[in-house]
mmCIF file of C-alpha atoms in Angstrom:
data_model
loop_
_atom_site.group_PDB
_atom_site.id
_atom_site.type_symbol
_atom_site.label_atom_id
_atom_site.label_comp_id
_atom_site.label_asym_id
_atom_site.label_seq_id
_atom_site.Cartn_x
_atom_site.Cartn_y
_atom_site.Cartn_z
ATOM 1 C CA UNK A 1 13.439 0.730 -10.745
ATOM 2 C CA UNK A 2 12.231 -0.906 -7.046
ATOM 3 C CA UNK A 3 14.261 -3.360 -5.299
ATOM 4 C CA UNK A 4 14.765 -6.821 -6.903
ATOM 5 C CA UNK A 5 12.269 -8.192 -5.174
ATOM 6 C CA UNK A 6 9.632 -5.473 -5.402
ATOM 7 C CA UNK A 7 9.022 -5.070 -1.709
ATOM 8 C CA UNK A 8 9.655 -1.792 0.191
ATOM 9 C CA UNK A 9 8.399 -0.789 3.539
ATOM 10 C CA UNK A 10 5.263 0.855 3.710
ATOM 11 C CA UNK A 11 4.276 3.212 6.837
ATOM 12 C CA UNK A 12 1.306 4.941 5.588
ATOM 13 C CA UNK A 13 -1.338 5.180 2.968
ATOM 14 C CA UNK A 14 -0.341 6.212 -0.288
ATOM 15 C CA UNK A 15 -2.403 6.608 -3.414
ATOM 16 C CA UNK A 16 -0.795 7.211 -6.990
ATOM 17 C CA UNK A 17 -2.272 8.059 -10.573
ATOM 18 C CA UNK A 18 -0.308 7.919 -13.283
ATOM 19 C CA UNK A 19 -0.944 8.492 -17.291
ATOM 20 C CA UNK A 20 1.287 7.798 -20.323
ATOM 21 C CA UNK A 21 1.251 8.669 -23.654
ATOM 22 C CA UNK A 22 2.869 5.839 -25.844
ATOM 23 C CA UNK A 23 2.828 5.452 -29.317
ATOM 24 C CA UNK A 24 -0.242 7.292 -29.984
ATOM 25 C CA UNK A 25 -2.032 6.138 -27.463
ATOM 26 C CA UNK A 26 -3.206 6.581 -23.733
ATOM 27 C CA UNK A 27 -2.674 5.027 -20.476
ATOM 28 C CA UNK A 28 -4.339 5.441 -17.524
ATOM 29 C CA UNK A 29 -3.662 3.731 -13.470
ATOM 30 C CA UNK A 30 -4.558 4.292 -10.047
ATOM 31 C CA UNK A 31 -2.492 2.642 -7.427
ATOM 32 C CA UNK A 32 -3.072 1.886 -3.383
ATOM 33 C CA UNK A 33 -1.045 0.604 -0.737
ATOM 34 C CA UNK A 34 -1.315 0.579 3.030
ATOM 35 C CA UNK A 35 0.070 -0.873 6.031
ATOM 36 C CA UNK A 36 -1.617 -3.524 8.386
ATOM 37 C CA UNK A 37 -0.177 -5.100 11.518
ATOM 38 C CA UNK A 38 3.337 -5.428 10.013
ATOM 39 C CA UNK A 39 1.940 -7.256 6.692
ATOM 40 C CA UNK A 40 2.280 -4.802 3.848
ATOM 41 C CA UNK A 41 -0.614 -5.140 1.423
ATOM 42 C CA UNK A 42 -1.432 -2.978 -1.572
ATOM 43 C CA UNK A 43 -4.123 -2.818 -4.225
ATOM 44 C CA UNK A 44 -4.278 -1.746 -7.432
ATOM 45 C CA UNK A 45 -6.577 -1.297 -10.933
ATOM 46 C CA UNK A 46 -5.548 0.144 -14.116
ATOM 47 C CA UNK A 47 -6.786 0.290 -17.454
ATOM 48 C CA UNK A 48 -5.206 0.468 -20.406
ATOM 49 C CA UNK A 49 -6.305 2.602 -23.905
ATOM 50 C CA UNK A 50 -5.295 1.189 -27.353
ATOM 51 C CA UNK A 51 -7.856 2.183 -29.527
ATOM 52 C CA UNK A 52 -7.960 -1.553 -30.968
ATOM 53 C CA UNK A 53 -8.545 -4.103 -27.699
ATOM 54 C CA UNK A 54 -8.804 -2.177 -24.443
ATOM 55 C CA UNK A 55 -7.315 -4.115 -21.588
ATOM 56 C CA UNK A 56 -8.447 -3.821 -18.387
ATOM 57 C CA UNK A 57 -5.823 -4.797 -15.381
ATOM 58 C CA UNK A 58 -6.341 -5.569 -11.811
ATOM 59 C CA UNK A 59 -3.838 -6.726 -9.838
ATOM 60 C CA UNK A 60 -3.239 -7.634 -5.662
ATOM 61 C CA UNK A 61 -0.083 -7.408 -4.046
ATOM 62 C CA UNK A 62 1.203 -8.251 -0.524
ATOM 63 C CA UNK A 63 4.720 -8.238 1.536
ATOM 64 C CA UNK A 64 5.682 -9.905 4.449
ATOM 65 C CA UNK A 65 8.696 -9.069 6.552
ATOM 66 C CA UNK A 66 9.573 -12.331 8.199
ATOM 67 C CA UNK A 67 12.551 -10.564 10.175
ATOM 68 C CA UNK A 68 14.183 -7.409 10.526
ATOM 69 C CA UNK A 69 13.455 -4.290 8.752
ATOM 70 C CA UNK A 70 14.344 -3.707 4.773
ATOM 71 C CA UNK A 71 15.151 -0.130 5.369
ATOM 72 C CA UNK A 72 17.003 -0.322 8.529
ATOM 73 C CA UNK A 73 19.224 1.623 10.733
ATOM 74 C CA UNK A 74 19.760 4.935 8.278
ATOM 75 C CA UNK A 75 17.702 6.851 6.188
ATOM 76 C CA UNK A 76 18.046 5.672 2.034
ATOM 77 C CA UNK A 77 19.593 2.118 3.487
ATOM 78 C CA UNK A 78 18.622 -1.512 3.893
ATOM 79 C CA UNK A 79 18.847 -2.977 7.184
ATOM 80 C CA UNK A 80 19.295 -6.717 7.875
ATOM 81 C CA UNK A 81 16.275 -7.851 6.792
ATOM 82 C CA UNK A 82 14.257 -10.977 4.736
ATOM 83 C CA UNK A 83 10.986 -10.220 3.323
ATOM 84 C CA UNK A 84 8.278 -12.011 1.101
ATOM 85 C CA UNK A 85 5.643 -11.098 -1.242
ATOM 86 C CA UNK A 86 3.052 -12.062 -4.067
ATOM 87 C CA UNK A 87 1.106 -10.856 -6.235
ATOM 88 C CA UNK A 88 -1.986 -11.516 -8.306
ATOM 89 C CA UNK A 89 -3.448 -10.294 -11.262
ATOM 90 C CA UNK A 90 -5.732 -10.812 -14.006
ATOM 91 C CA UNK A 91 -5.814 -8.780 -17.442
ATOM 92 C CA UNK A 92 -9.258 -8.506 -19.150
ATOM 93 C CA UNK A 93 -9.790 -7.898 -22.989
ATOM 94 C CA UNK A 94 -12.890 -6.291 -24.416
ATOM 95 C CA UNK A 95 -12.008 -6.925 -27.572
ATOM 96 C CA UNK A 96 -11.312 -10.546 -27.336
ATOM 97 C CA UNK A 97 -14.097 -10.835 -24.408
ATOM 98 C CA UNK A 98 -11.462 -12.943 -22.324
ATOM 99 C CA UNK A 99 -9.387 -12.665 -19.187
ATOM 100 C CA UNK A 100 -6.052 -14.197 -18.730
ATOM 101 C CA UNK A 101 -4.421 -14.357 -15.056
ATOM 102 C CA UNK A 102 -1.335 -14.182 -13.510
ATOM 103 C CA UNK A 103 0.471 -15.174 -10.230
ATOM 104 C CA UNK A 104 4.206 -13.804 -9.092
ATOM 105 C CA UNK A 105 6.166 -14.878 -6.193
ATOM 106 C CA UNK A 106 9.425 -13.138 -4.445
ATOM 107 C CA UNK A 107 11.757 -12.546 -1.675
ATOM 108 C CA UNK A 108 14.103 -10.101 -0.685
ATOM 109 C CA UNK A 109 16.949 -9.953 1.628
ATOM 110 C CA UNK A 110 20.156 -8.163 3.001
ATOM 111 C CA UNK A 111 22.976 -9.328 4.853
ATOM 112 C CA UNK A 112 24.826 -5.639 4.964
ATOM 113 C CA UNK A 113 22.845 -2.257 5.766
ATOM 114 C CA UNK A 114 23.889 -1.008 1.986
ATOM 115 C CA UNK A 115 23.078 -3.921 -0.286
ATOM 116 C CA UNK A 116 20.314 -6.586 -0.672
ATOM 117 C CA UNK A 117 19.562 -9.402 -3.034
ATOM 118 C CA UNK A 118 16.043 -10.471 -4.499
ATOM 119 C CA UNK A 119 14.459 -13.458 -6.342
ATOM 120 C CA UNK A 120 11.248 -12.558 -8.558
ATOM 121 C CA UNK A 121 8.938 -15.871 -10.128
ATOM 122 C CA UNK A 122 6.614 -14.012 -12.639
ATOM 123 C CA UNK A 123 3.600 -16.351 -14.324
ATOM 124 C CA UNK A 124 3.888 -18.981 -12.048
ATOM 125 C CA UNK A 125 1.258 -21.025 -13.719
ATOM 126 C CA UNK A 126 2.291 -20.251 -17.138
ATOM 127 C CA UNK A 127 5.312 -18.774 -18.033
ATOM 128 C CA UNK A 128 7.367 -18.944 -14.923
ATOM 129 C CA UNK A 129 10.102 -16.125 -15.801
ATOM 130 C CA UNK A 130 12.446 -16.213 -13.289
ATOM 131 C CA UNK A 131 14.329 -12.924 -12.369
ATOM 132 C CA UNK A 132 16.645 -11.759 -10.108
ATOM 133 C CA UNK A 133 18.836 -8.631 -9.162
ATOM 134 C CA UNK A 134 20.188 -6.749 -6.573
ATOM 135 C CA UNK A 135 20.307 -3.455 -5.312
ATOM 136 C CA UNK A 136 23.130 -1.381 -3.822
ATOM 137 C CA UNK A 137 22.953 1.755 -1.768
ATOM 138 C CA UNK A 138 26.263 3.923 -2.418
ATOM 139 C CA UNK A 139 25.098 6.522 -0.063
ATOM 140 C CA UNK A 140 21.997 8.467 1.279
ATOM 141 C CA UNK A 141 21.929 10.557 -2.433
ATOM 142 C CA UNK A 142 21.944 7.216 -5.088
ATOM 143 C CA UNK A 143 20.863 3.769 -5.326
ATOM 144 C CA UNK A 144 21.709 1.370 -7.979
ATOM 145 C CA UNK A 145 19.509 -1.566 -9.234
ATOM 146 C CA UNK A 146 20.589 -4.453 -11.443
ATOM 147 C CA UNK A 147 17.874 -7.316 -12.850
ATOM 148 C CA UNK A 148 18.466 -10.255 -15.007
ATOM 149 C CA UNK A 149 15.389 -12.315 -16.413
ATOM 150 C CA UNK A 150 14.151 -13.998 -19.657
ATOM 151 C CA UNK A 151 17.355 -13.301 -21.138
ATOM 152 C CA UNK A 152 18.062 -9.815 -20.833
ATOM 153 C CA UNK A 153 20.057 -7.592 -18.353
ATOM 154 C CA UNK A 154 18.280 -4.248 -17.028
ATOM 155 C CA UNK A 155 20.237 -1.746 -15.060
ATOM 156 C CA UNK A 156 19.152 1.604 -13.311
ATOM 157 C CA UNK A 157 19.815 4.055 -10.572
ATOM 158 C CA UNK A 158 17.643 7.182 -8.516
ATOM 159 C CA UNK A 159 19.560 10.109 -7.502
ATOM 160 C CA UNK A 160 18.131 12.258 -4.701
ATOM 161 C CA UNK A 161 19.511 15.633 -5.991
ATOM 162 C CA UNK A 162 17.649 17.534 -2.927
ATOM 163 C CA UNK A 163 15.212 16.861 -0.599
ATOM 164 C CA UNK A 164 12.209 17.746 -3.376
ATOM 165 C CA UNK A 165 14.421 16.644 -6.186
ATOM 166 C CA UNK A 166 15.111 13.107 -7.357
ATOM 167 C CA UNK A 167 17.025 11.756 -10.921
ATOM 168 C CA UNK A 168 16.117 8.332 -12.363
ATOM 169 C CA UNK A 169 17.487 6.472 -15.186
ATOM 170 C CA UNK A 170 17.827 3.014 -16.500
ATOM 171 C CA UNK A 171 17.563 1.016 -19.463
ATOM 172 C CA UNK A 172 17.364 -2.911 -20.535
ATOM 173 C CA UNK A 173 19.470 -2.652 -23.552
ATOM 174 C CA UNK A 174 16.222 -1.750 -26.129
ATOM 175 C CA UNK A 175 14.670 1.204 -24.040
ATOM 176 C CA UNK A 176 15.811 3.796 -22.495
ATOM 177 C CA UNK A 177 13.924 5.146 -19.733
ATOM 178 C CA UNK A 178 15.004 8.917 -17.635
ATOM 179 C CA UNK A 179 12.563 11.079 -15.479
ATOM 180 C CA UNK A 180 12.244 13.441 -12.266
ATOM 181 C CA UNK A 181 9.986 13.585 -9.225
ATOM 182 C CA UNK A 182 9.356 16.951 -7.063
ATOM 183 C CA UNK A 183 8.170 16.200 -3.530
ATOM 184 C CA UNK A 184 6.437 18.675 -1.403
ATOM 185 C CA UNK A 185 5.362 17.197 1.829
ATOM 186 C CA UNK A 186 3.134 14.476 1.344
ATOM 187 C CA UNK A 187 2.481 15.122 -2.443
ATOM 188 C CA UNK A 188 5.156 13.845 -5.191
ATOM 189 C CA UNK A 189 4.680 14.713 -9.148
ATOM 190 C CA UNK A 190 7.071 13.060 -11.277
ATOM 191 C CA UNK A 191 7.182 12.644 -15.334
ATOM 192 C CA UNK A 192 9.460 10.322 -16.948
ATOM 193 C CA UNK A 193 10.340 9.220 -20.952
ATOM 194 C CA UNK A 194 11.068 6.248 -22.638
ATOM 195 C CA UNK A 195 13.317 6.160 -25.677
ATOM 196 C CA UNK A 196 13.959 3.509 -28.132
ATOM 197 C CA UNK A 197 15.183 3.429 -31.626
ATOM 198 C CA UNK A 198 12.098 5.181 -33.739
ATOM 199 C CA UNK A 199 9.652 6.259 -30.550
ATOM 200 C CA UNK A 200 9.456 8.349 -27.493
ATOM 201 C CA UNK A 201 6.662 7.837 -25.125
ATOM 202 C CA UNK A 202 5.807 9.984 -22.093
ATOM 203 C CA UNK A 203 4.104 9.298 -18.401
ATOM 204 C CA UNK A 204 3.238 11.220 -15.309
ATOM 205 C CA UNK A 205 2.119 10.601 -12.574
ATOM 206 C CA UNK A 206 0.767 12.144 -9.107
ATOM 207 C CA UNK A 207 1.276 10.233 -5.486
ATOM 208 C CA UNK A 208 -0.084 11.291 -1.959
ATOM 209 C CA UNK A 209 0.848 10.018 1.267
ATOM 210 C CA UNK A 210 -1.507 10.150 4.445
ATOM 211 C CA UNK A 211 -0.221 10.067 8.047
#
């Protein structure tokens, strides 16, 4: 539940693990992203358990803020602001002892400090599934996001209870995703579920932030 175009402003390093339990089986990431003379670049590697064809997924990701600043003036708000990103990926299967790769494009922007607009092109050299959605800050507690791609609406929103307490929830119609996230200075923990019809599947996940 990010922006719609995926992009956020970064002002330190920040490393997150995560692990998920889904239908019987494990999940496992570790996620990086740091700032670098305005650009916004982040790396990433994951891997992925499934007891049949382990997949192995690697992915590079970079922002651009061509003007302004996509947080802006207040705390929790988007400021007038257009930025750009990609990012690349490949996804390697043991299994099947092949690796398919994948390219997405996007841009973000806001005309008003409170609402922005995005544009997501995921697969560009295959698939090409284009998305987009906007987000809309109601007010320094709760931000709603709403995406539309291959078909299908998703909707969600985060509600910042406290300052160490946080709410999300959100759903594309099939699934129906909730969770929390305690913050304590530069550490976050947060656990979340997924519902659908017949399964439940769980995920946490650890963040820390460096000054």
């Amino acid at each position: 539940m990010s922006a719609p175009a995926g992009l956020c402003r970064i002002e330190r390093l920040t490393v997150q693990l995560a692990g998920a339990y889904i239908h019987g089986e494990s999940a496992y990431s570790a996620a990086a992203v740091l700032p670098f003379n305005g650009r916004k670049y982040g790396l990433g590697a994951g891997f992925h358990l499934d007891g049949n064809s382990d997949c192995v997924r690697f992915r590079l990701a970079g922002a651009y803020v061509i003007t302004g600043d996509p947080i802006g003036f207040m705390e929790g708000l988007f400021g007038p602001s257009i930025t750009a990103g990609f990012s690349a990926g490949a996804d390697y299967y043991t299994e099947a002892d092949s690796i398919r790769e994948n390219l997405d494009c996007g841009f973000q922007f806001s005309l008003f400090p409170s609402f922005a607009l995005g544009m997501t092109l995921e697969d560009v050299t295959d698939d090409r599934i284009l998305r987009a959605g906007f987000s809309h800050v109601f007010n320094r507690y709760m931000t709603a996001h709403v995406n539309y791609g291959k078909s299908q609406w998703q909707g969600g929103a985060e509600l910042h209870v406290s300052s160490v307490l946080s709410l999300t929830a959100g759903t594309d119609g099939e699934l129906l995703n909730s969770g929390l996230s305690w913050t304590g200075g530069n550490w976050q923990v947060s656990y979340s579920a997924s519902l659908s019809s017949d399964t439940v599947s769980h995920s946490m996940g650890i963040l820390r932030r460096w000054e």
